Amino acid sequence: MTSKAFFSHRKPVQFSKTEAPRLMVVVDTEEEFDWSNPPDPNQKSVNSMAHIDRVQSICRNYGIRPCYVIDYPVASQKIGYESLARYAAAGECEIGAHLHPWVNPPVREDITVRNMYPGNLDIELERAKLLKLRNTIESLTGQKPRVYKAGRYGFGPNTANLLAELGFTVDVSVSPPIDHSRDGGPDHSWANSKPFWFGRELLEVPTTGAFVGWAHPLGRTLFSAAQRLRRFKAPGVLARLSAVDRLMLSPEGFTSEEHIRLTRFLINQGVRTFTWSFHSPSVEPGHTDYVKTEADLERFLASFKTYFDFFFNELGGVPTSPLQLRSYLETVQ
């Protein structure tokens, strides 16, 4: 799956250099499963959702309306959707769709790692799963979801047309600068973090990430070469030399110093929209590699406040959300 060709007709969104940066929070809201093992259709527990208020309360304090892109196990179990439906009814969050094919009916495909990327499914099966997920979410909120994030960032050749057909208007699946092609996923190492229009109907808001460092123009090439020399710790050597470091705006696996360094770098590159993203199981210890202990959880949540204080107080940024951003762009462009 090579994604660049799918977006060959993209039209970049233009922002003024003087415009305040905008921050949104997008949560991959999903079941707890072992990321290191093959997909298991029987892993559908969403018990961590009982603690999602840990995130919601921080966002509320900063005036952020987070977007929870929810998958079928979350949307189909009361413990998964109960709090989110209440937040949505109060106008405190947005609820979008997040397709994990192996736990989303109808399950007619072979359960393989390659088929964890929904864009690899045939068009009829991808449509059927999206329709089931969309309708299940609508039954909870009374509204069709309009924001979509493909599971494992697996936006495929049929996805854009299916999203338009089913009423989605914003996609948040592109994940610069990550290459997922090793096991059949999309290659997003070509992308940057700037939003763009895909066709006339769909706004693409990528996750926030970049190759950072004095050699960043060669970042894709150097990092790819370093990955082939991982046994010699080549990626770490490049980072310590401040040559190339691959950073993401996420509290999972990245430090507050790295969040700030990435943001300052992208601001200088003309980026004005930023997405803070993570996975919902991290709100309870023991479900992800990023939050194994209570101490990890404390650091995880503290990083939200550190970054939000920096973004809103030091940078003079403003909060937004995927749908709020689209509404704003429709008025100015």
mmCIF file of C-alpha atoms in Angstrom:
data_model
loop_
_atom_site.group_PDB
_atom_site.id
_atom_site.type_symbol
_atom_site.label_atom_id
_atom_site.label_comp_id
_atom_site.label_asym_id
_atom_site.label_seq_id
_atom_site.Cartn_x
_atom_site.Cartn_y
_atom_site.Cartn_z
ATOM 1 C CA MET A 1 0.000 0.000 0.000
ATOM 2 C CA THR A 2 1.650 3.248 -1.145
ATOM 3 C CA SER A 3 -0.370 6.262 -0.070
ATOM 4 C CA LYS A 4 1.312 9.100 -1.928
ATOM 5 C CA ALA A 5 -0.427 8.289 -5.209
ATOM 6 C CA PHE A 6 -3.815 8.383 -3.480
ATOM 7 C CA PHE A 7 -3.204 12.001 -2.496
ATOM 8 C CA SER A 8 -1.677 13.185 -5.776
ATOM 9 C CA HIS A 9 -4.448 15.755 -6.289
ATOM 10 C CA ARG A 10 -4.188 17.269 -2.835
ATOM 11 C CA LYS A 11 -4.527 21.024 -2.411
ATOM 12 C CA PRO A 12 -2.564 22.385 0.581
ATOM 13 C CA VAL A 13 -4.354 24.614 3.070
ATOM 14 C CA GLN A 14 -2.688 28.012 3.239
ATOM 15 C CA PHE A 15 -2.187 29.847 6.533
ATOM 16 C CA SER A 16 -0.721 33.274 7.169
ATOM 17 C CA LYS A 17 2.642 33.317 8.949
ATOM 18 C CA THR A 18 1.099 35.618 11.536
ATOM 19 C CA GLU A 19 -1.817 33.317 12.283
ATOM 20 C CA ALA A 20 -1.937 31.818 15.763
ATOM 21 C CA PRO A 21 -1.134 28.092 15.885
ATOM 22 C CA ARG A 22 -4.096 25.798 16.539
ATOM 23 C CA LEU A 23 -4.051 22.656 18.653
ATOM 24 C CA MET A 24 -6.447 19.728 18.529
ATOM 25 C CA VAL A 25 -6.540 16.503 20.520
ATOM 26 C CA VAL A 26 -7.396 13.287 18.679
ATOM 27 C CA VAL A 27 -7.762 10.078 20.704
ATOM 28 C CA ASP A 28 -7.554 6.651 19.052
ATOM 29 C CA THR A 29 -10.341 5.236 21.205
ATOM 30 C CA GLU A 30 -10.146 1.469 21.056
ATOM 31 C CA GLU A 31 -10.032 -1.901 22.781
ATOM 32 C CA GLU A 32 -7.110 -3.149 24.808
ATOM 33 C CA PHE A 33 -4.967 -5.586 22.843
ATOM 34 C CA ASP A 34 -1.384 -6.787 22.626
ATOM 35 C CA TRP A 35 0.200 -4.700 19.869
ATOM 36 C CA SER A 36 3.133 -7.117 19.578
ATOM 37 C CA ASN A 37 0.962 -10.129 18.675
ATOM 38 C CA PRO A 38 -1.131 -10.933 15.576
ATOM 39 C CA PRO A 39 -4.700 -9.566 15.552
ATOM 40 C CA ASP A 40 -7.133 -11.393 17.831
ATOM 41 C CA PRO A 41 -10.873 -10.892 17.108
ATOM 42 C CA ASN A 42 -11.645 -11.985 20.675
ATOM 43 C CA GLN A 43 -9.768 -9.122 22.331
ATOM 44 C CA LYS A 44 -12.600 -6.616 22.779
ATOM 45 C CA SER A 45 -12.184 -5.358 26.341
ATOM 46 C CA VAL A 46 -12.577 -1.594 26.794
ATOM 47 C CA ASN A 47 -12.294 -1.403 30.583
ATOM 48 C CA SER A 48 -9.798 1.460 30.351
ATOM 49 C CA MET A 49 -12.659 3.677 29.144
ATOM 50 C CA ALA A 50 -13.860 3.832 32.747
ATOM 51 C CA HIS A 51 -10.913 6.209 33.266
ATOM 52 C CA ILE A 52 -11.193 8.400 30.166
ATOM 53 C CA ASP A 53 -12.204 11.294 32.432
ATOM 54 C CA ARG A 54 -8.504 11.598 33.313
ATOM 55 C CA VAL A 55 -7.995 13.035 29.837
ATOM 56 C CA GLN A 56 -11.327 14.794 29.445
ATOM 57 C CA SER A 57 -10.859 16.817 32.627
ATOM 58 C CA ILE A 58 -7.454 18.118 31.467
ATOM 59 C CA CYS A 59 -8.864 19.087 28.084
ATOM 60 C CA ARG A 60 -11.819 20.808 29.735
ATOM 61 C CA ASN A 61 -9.464 22.914 31.855
ATOM 62 C CA TYR A 62 -7.733 24.171 28.705
ATOM 63 C CA GLY A 63 -10.868 24.772 26.657
ATOM 64 C CA ILE A 64 -10.082 21.896 24.287
ATOM 65 C CA ARG A 65 -12.846 19.839 22.698
ATOM 66 C CA PRO A 66 -11.102 16.494 22.103
ATOM 67 C CA CYS A 67 -12.098 14.293 19.195
ATOM 68 C CA TYR A 68 -12.537 10.661 20.181
ATOM 69 C CA VAL A 69 -12.346 8.495 17.070
ATOM 70 C CA ILE A 70 -13.979 5.323 18.382
ATOM 71 C CA ASP A 71 -13.891 1.791 17.052
ATOM 72 C CA TYR A 72 -16.578 -0.891 17.172
ATOM 73 C CA PRO A 73 -15.698 -2.457 20.556
ATOM 74 C CA VAL A 74 -15.969 1.011 22.148
ATOM 75 C CA ALA A 75 -19.137 1.959 20.261
ATOM 76 C CA SER A 76 -20.901 -1.329 21.031
ATOM 77 C CA GLN A 77 -20.249 -1.637 24.780
ATOM 78 C CA LYS A 78 -21.781 0.604 27.437
ATOM 79 C CA ILE A 79 -18.550 0.961 29.398
ATOM 80 C CA GLY A 80 -16.945 2.147 26.181
ATOM 81 C CA TYR A 81 -19.384 4.795 25.020
ATOM 82 C CA GLU A 82 -21.283 5.933 28.129
ATOM 83 C CA SER A 83 -18.976 8.780 29.207
ATOM 84 C CA LEU A 84 -18.288 9.877 25.626
ATOM 85 C CA ALA A 85 -21.980 10.145 24.800
ATOM 86 C CA ARG A 86 -22.419 12.368 27.849
ATOM 87 C CA TYR A 87 -19.497 14.603 26.863
ATOM 88 C CA ALA A 88 -20.794 14.861 23.295
ATOM 89 C CA ALA A 89 -24.293 15.805 24.465
ATOM 90 C CA ALA A 90 -22.740 18.613 26.522
ATOM 91 C CA GLY A 91 -20.727 19.842 23.518
ATOM 92 C CA GLU A 92 -17.451 18.939 25.233
ATOM 93 C CA CYS A 93 -16.099 16.568 22.609
ATOM 94 C CA GLU A 94 -16.443 15.291 19.062
ATOM 95 C CA ILE A 95 -16.961 11.641 18.247
ATOM 96 C CA GLY A 96 -15.550 10.212 15.043
ATOM 97 C CA ALA A 97 -14.971 6.726 13.666
ATOM 98 C CA HIS A 98 -11.891 4.507 13.924
ATOM 99 C CA LEU A 99 -11.965 1.261 11.956
ATOM 100 C CA HIS A 100 -10.213 -1.801 13.379
ATOM 101 C CA PRO A 101 -11.317 -4.390 10.793
ATOM 102 C CA TRP A 102 -10.568 -7.535 12.824
ATOM 103 C CA VAL A 103 -13.091 -6.571 15.550
ATOM 104 C CA ASN A 104 -15.592 -4.740 13.338
ATOM 105 C CA PRO A 105 -18.415 -6.747 11.721
ATOM 106 C CA PRO A 106 -18.830 -8.116 9.188
ATOM 107 C CA VAL A 107 -15.598 -10.082 9.606
ATOM 108 C CA ARG A 108 -15.263 -11.981 6.342
ATOM 109 C CA GLU A 109 -11.584 -11.374 5.623
ATOM 110 C CA ASP A 110 -8.592 -13.482 6.587
ATOM 111 C CA ILE A 111 -7.350 -12.307 9.980
ATOM 112 C CA THR A 112 -3.828 -11.232 9.081
ATOM 113 C CA VAL A 113 -1.522 -8.347 9.936
ATOM 114 C CA ARG A 114 -1.906 -6.981 6.407
ATOM 115 C CA ASN A 115 -5.690 -6.888 6.796
ATOM 116 C CA MET A 116 -5.400 -4.855 9.992
ATOM 117 C CA TYR A 117 -5.007 -1.928 7.581
ATOM 118 C CA PRO A 118 -8.606 -1.302 6.424
ATOM 119 C CA GLY A 119 -7.491 0.231 3.142
ATOM 120 C CA ASN A 120 -6.207 -3.199 2.092
ATOM 121 C CA LEU A 121 -9.695 -4.717 2.146
ATOM 122 C CA ASP A 122 -11.781 -4.992 -0.995
ATOM 123 C CA ILE A 123 -14.091 -2.034 -1.496
ATOM 124 C CA GLU A 124 -17.322 -3.835 -0.588
ATOM 125 C CA LEU A 125 -15.955 -5.143 2.694
ATOM 126 C CA GLU A 126 -14.401 -1.803 3.631
ATOM 127 C CA ARG A 127 -17.761 -0.153 2.886
ATOM 128 C CA ALA A 128 -19.706 -2.713 4.913
ATOM 129 C CA LYS A 129 -17.483 -2.295 7.944
ATOM 130 C CA LEU A 130 -17.541 1.504 7.732
ATOM 131 C CA LEU A 131 -21.322 1.490 7.382
ATOM 132 C CA LYS A 132 -21.747 -0.761 10.417
ATOM 133 C CA LEU A 133 -19.428 1.431 12.476
ATOM 134 C CA ARG A 134 -21.023 4.686 11.308
ATOM 135 C CA ASN A 135 -24.540 3.464 12.078
ATOM 136 C CA THR A 136 -23.543 2.143 15.498
ATOM 137 C CA ILE A 137 -22.029 5.505 16.431
ATOM 138 C CA GLU A 138 -25.089 7.345 15.103
ATOM 139 C CA SER A 139 -27.324 5.228 17.336
ATOM 140 C CA LEU A 140 -25.375 6.510 20.358
ATOM 141 C CA THR A 141 -25.107 10.195 19.499
ATOM 142 C CA GLY A 142 -28.028 10.851 17.155
ATOM 143 C CA GLN A 143 -25.574 12.152 14.547
ATOM 144 C CA LYS A 144 -23.527 10.508 11.828
ATOM 145 C CA PRO A 145 -19.812 10.798 12.611
ATOM 146 C CA ARG A 146 -17.967 13.079 10.198
ATOM 147 C CA VAL A 147 -14.360 12.522 11.297
ATOM 148 C CA TYR A 148 -12.525 9.328 10.353
ATOM 149 C CA LYS A 149 -9.204 7.779 11.292
ATOM 150 C CA ALA A 150 -8.252 4.491 9.698
ATOM 151 C CA GLY A 151 -6.975 1.867 12.100
ATOM 152 C CA ARG A 152 -3.191 1.681 11.884
ATOM 153 C CA TYR A 153 -3.380 4.736 9.580
ATOM 154 C CA GLY A 154 -4.538 2.364 6.808
ATOM 155 C CA PHE A 155 -6.073 4.799 4.329
ATOM 156 C CA GLY A 156 -6.367 2.924 1.024
ATOM 157 C CA PRO A 157 -7.226 3.514 -2.636
ATOM 158 C CA ASN A 158 -10.983 3.275 -2.056
ATOM 159 C CA THR A 159 -11.188 5.067 1.269
ATOM 160 C CA ALA A 160 -11.722 8.639 0.074
ATOM 161 C CA ASN A 161 -14.690 7.754 -2.107
ATOM 162 C CA LEU A 162 -16.222 5.647 0.639
ATOM 163 C CA LEU A 163 -15.852 8.449 3.169
ATOM 164 C CA ALA A 164 -17.581 10.905 0.842
ATOM 165 C CA GLU A 165 -20.354 8.381 0.187
ATOM 166 C CA LEU A 166 -20.951 7.834 3.905
ATOM 167 C CA GLY A 167 -20.914 11.497 4.922
ATOM 168 C CA PHE A 168 -17.435 11.909 6.418
ATOM 169 C CA THR A 169 -15.870 15.311 5.834
ATOM 170 C CA VAL A 170 -12.548 15.169 7.744
ATOM 171 C CA ASP A 171 -9.904 12.441 7.687
ATOM 172 C CA VAL A 172 -7.050 12.256 10.219
ATOM 173 C CA SER A 173 -5.326 9.083 8.981
ATOM 174 C CA VAL A 174 -2.102 10.381 7.436
ATOM 175 C CA SER A 175 0.806 9.962 9.855
ATOM 176 C CA PRO A 176 3.951 11.831 8.777
ATOM 177 C CA PRO A 177 6.703 10.825 8.617
ATOM 178 C CA ILE A 178 6.046 7.126 9.340
ATOM 179 C CA ASP A 179 6.499 4.288 6.845
ATOM 180 C CA HIS A 180 4.183 1.379 7.692
ATOM 181 C CA SER A 181 4.859 -0.553 4.485
ATOM 182 C CA ARG A 182 7.007 -3.274 6.050
ATOM 183 C CA ASP A 183 3.904 -5.307 6.946
ATOM 184 C CA GLY A 184 1.553 -4.063 4.241
ATOM 185 C CA GLY A 185 0.583 -0.626 5.515
ATOM 186 C CA PRO A 186 0.890 2.835 3.936
ATOM 187 C CA ASP A 187 4.099 4.780 3.518
ATOM 188 C CA HIS A 188 3.590 8.280 4.960
ATOM 189 C CA SER A 189 7.279 9.194 5.096
ATOM 190 C CA TRP A 190 6.675 11.549 2.134
ATOM 191 C CA ALA A 191 4.044 13.594 4.000
ATOM 192 C CA ASN A 192 4.274 16.706 6.151
ATOM 193 C CA SER A 193 2.001 17.898 8.947
ATOM 194 C CA LYS A 194 0.136 20.541 6.951
ATOM 195 C CA PRO A 195 -3.592 19.999 6.272
ATOM 196 C CA PHE A 196 -4.786 19.664 2.704
ATOM 197 C CA TRP A 197 -7.973 19.236 0.725
ATOM 198 C CA PHE A 198 -8.292 15.838 -0.911
ATOM 199 C CA GLY A 199 -10.677 16.326 -3.786
ATOM 200 C CA ARG A 200 -13.437 18.831 -3.097
ATOM 201 C CA GLU A 201 -15.133 17.189 -0.147
ATOM 202 C CA LEU A 202 -12.526 15.794 2.231
ATOM 203 C CA LEU A 203 -10.211 17.763 4.523
ATOM 204 C CA GLU A 204 -7.103 15.808 5.517
ATOM 205 C CA VAL A 205 -5.565 16.796 8.867
ATOM 206 C CA PRO A 206 -2.418 14.702 9.356
ATOM 207 C CA THR A 207 -1.053 13.731 12.711
ATOM 208 C CA THR A 208 1.850 15.929 13.781
ATOM 209 C CA GLY A 209 5.306 14.525 13.165
ATOM 210 C CA ALA A 210 8.508 15.297 11.299
ATOM 211 C CA PHE A 211 12.154 14.523 10.749
ATOM 212 C CA VAL A 212 13.829 17.151 12.912
ATOM 213 C CA GLY A 213 17.491 18.215 12.882
ATOM 214 C CA TRP A 214 20.074 20.049 10.827
ATOM 215 C CA ALA A 215 19.951 17.293 8.164
ATOM 216 C CA HIS A 216 16.153 17.232 8.009
ATOM 217 C CA PRO A 217 15.997 17.808 4.216
ATOM 218 C CA LEU A 218 17.594 14.349 3.932
ATOM 219 C CA GLY A 219 15.628 12.984 6.862
ATOM 220 C CA ARG A 220 13.682 10.351 4.975
ATOM 221 C CA THR A 221 16.797 8.924 3.305
ATOM 222 C CA LEU A 222 19.029 9.080 6.382
ATOM 223 C CA PHE A 223 16.450 7.633 8.741
ATOM 224 C CA SER A 224 15.663 4.788 6.347
ATOM 225 C CA ALA A 225 19.363 3.947 6.121
ATOM 226 C CA ALA A 226 19.692 4.148 9.912
ATOM 227 C CA GLN A 227 16.778 1.750 10.357
ATOM 228 C CA ARG A 228 18.693 -0.840 8.347
ATOM 229 C CA LEU A 229 21.559 -0.409 10.787
ATOM 230 C CA ARG A 230 19.488 -0.550 13.966
ATOM 231 C CA ARG A 231 21.691 -3.235 15.491
ATOM 232 C CA PHE A 232 24.418 -0.584 15.552
ATOM 233 C CA LYS A 233 21.992 1.919 17.140
ATOM 234 C CA ALA A 234 22.269 4.185 14.109
ATOM 235 C CA PRO A 235 18.936 6.035 14.694
ATOM 236 C CA GLY A 236 20.110 6.993 18.175
ATOM 237 C CA VAL A 237 23.460 8.160 16.843
ATOM 238 C CA LEU A 238 21.734 10.470 14.335
ATOM 239 C CA ALA A 239 19.543 11.867 17.104
ATOM 240 C CA ARG A 240 22.473 12.494 19.459
ATOM 241 C CA LEU A 241 24.285 14.319 16.663
ATOM 242 C CA SER A 242 21.150 16.487 16.205
ATOM 243 C CA ALA A 243 21.230 15.423 12.561
ATOM 244 C CA VAL A 244 17.898 13.628 12.170
ATOM 245 C CA ASP A 245 15.362 12.625 14.777
ATOM 246 C CA ARG A 246 11.888 11.290 13.963
ATOM 247 C CA LEU A 247 9.458 12.902 16.398
ATOM 248 C CA MET A 248 5.702 12.740 16.905
ATOM 249 C CA LEU A 249 3.427 15.017 18.930
ATOM 250 C CA SER A 250 2.272 12.276 21.257
ATOM 251 C CA PRO A 251 2.627 11.600 24.978
ATOM 252 C CA GLU A 252 3.351 7.976 24.055
ATOM 253 C CA GLY A 253 7.082 7.445 23.629
ATOM 254 C CA PHE A 254 8.130 11.101 23.393
ATOM 255 C CA THR A 255 9.207 13.559 26.071
ATOM 256 C CA SER A 256 8.008 17.079 26.770
ATOM 257 C CA GLU A 257 11.334 18.413 25.519
ATOM 258 C CA GLU A 258 10.811 16.559 22.241
ATOM 259 C CA HIS A 259 7.224 17.862 21.935
ATOM 260 C CA ILE A 260 8.461 21.436 22.277
ATOM 261 C CA ARG A 261 11.409 20.923 19.938
ATOM 262 C CA LEU A 262 9.140 19.416 17.274
ATOM 263 C CA THR A 263 6.619 22.237 17.618
ATOM 264 C CA ARG A 264 9.203 25.007 17.324
ATOM 265 C CA PHE A 265 10.693 23.285 14.273
ATOM 266 C CA LEU A 266 7.302 22.979 12.563
ATOM 267 C CA ILE A 267 6.316 26.554 13.416
ATOM 268 C CA ASN A 268 9.450 27.645 11.556
ATOM 269 C CA GLN A 269 8.367 25.441 8.645
ATOM 270 C CA GLY A 270 5.046 27.300 8.433
ATOM 271 C CA VAL A 271 2.869 24.689 10.140
ATOM 272 C CA ARG A 272 -0.069 26.252 12.011
ATOM 273 C CA THR A 273 -2.155 23.192 12.988
ATOM 274 C CA PHE A 274 -0.993 20.654 15.548
ATOM 275 C CA THR A 275 -2.530 17.362 16.668
ATOM 276 C CA TRP A 276 -1.838 15.830 20.075
ATOM 277 C CA SER A 277 -2.642 12.140 19.614
ATOM 278 C CA PHE A 278 -2.539 8.949 21.680
ATOM 279 C CA HIS A 279 -4.420 5.698 22.337
ATOM 280 C CA SER A 280 -7.194 5.486 24.922
ATOM 281 C CA PRO A 281 -5.881 2.327 26.680
ATOM 282 C CA SER A 282 -2.934 4.408 27.925
ATOM 283 C CA VAL A 283 -5.227 6.133 30.442
ATOM 284 C CA GLU A 284 -4.954 3.028 32.652
ATOM 285 C CA PRO A 285 -1.663 1.302 33.505
ATOM 286 C CA GLY A 286 -0.963 -2.099 32.033
ATOM 287 C CA HIS A 287 -2.524 -1.856 28.580
ATOM 288 C CA THR A 288 0.232 -0.240 26.494
ATOM 289 C CA ASP A 289 4.015 -0.199 26.544
ATOM 290 C CA TYR A 290 3.881 3.528 27.283
ATOM 291 C CA VAL A 291 1.961 3.325 30.562
ATOM 292 C CA LYS A 292 2.865 0.229 32.533
ATOM 293 C CA THR A 293 2.816 1.637 36.076
ATOM 294 C CA GLU A 294 1.134 4.341 38.134
ATOM 295 C CA ALA A 295 4.345 6.372 37.860
ATOM 296 C CA ASP A 296 4.152 6.081 34.066
ATOM 297 C CA LEU A 297 0.547 7.278 34.194
ATOM 298 C CA GLU A 298 1.528 10.280 36.282
ATOM 299 C CA ARG A 299 4.227 11.237 33.770
ATOM 300 C CA PHE A 300 1.855 10.592 30.863
ATOM 301 C CA LEU A 301 -0.811 12.959 32.184
ATOM 302 C CA ALA A 302 1.735 15.543 33.352
ATOM 303 C CA SER A 303 3.041 15.781 29.787
ATOM 304 C CA PHE A 304 -0.395 16.996 28.651
ATOM 305 C CA LYS A 305 -0.248 19.922 31.037
ATOM 306 C CA THR A 306 3.379 20.747 30.242
ATOM 307 C CA TYR A 307 2.705 20.861 26.526
ATOM 308 C CA PHE A 308 -0.644 22.647 26.771
ATOM 309 C CA ASP A 309 0.878 25.323 29.017
ATOM 310 C CA PHE A 310 3.668 25.811 26.476
ATOM 311 C CA PHE A 311 1.320 25.897 23.492
ATOM 312 C CA PHE A 312 -1.305 28.248 24.869
ATOM 313 C CA ASN A 313 0.778 30.461 27.152
ATOM 314 C CA GLU A 314 4.179 30.682 25.476
ATOM 315 C CA LEU A 315 3.157 30.297 21.815
ATOM 316 C CA GLY A 316 -0.171 32.102 22.141
ATOM 317 C CA GLY A 317 -1.934 29.168 20.493
ATOM 318 C CA VAL A 318 -5.665 28.496 20.419
ATOM 319 C CA PRO A 319 -7.654 25.262 20.789
ATOM 320 C CA THR A 320 -9.544 23.720 17.908
ATOM 321 C CA SER A 321 -10.906 20.342 16.774
ATOM 322 C CA PRO A 322 -11.165 18.600 13.405
ATOM 323 C CA LEU A 323 -14.710 19.831 12.747
ATOM 324 C CA GLN A 324 -14.018 23.296 14.162
ATOM 325 C CA LEU A 325 -10.997 23.576 11.878
ATOM 326 C CA ARG A 326 -13.024 22.593 8.844
ATOM 327 C CA SER A 327 -15.739 25.124 9.704
ATOM 328 C CA TYR A 328 -13.100 27.829 10.107
ATOM 329 C CA LEU A 329 -11.445 27.010 6.782
ATOM 330 C CA GLU A 330 -14.791 27.087 4.992
ATOM 331 C CA THR A 331 -15.237 30.706 6.126
ATOM 332 C CA VAL A 332 -11.773 31.959 5.149
ATOM 333 C CA GLN A 333 -10.760 29.931 2.078
#
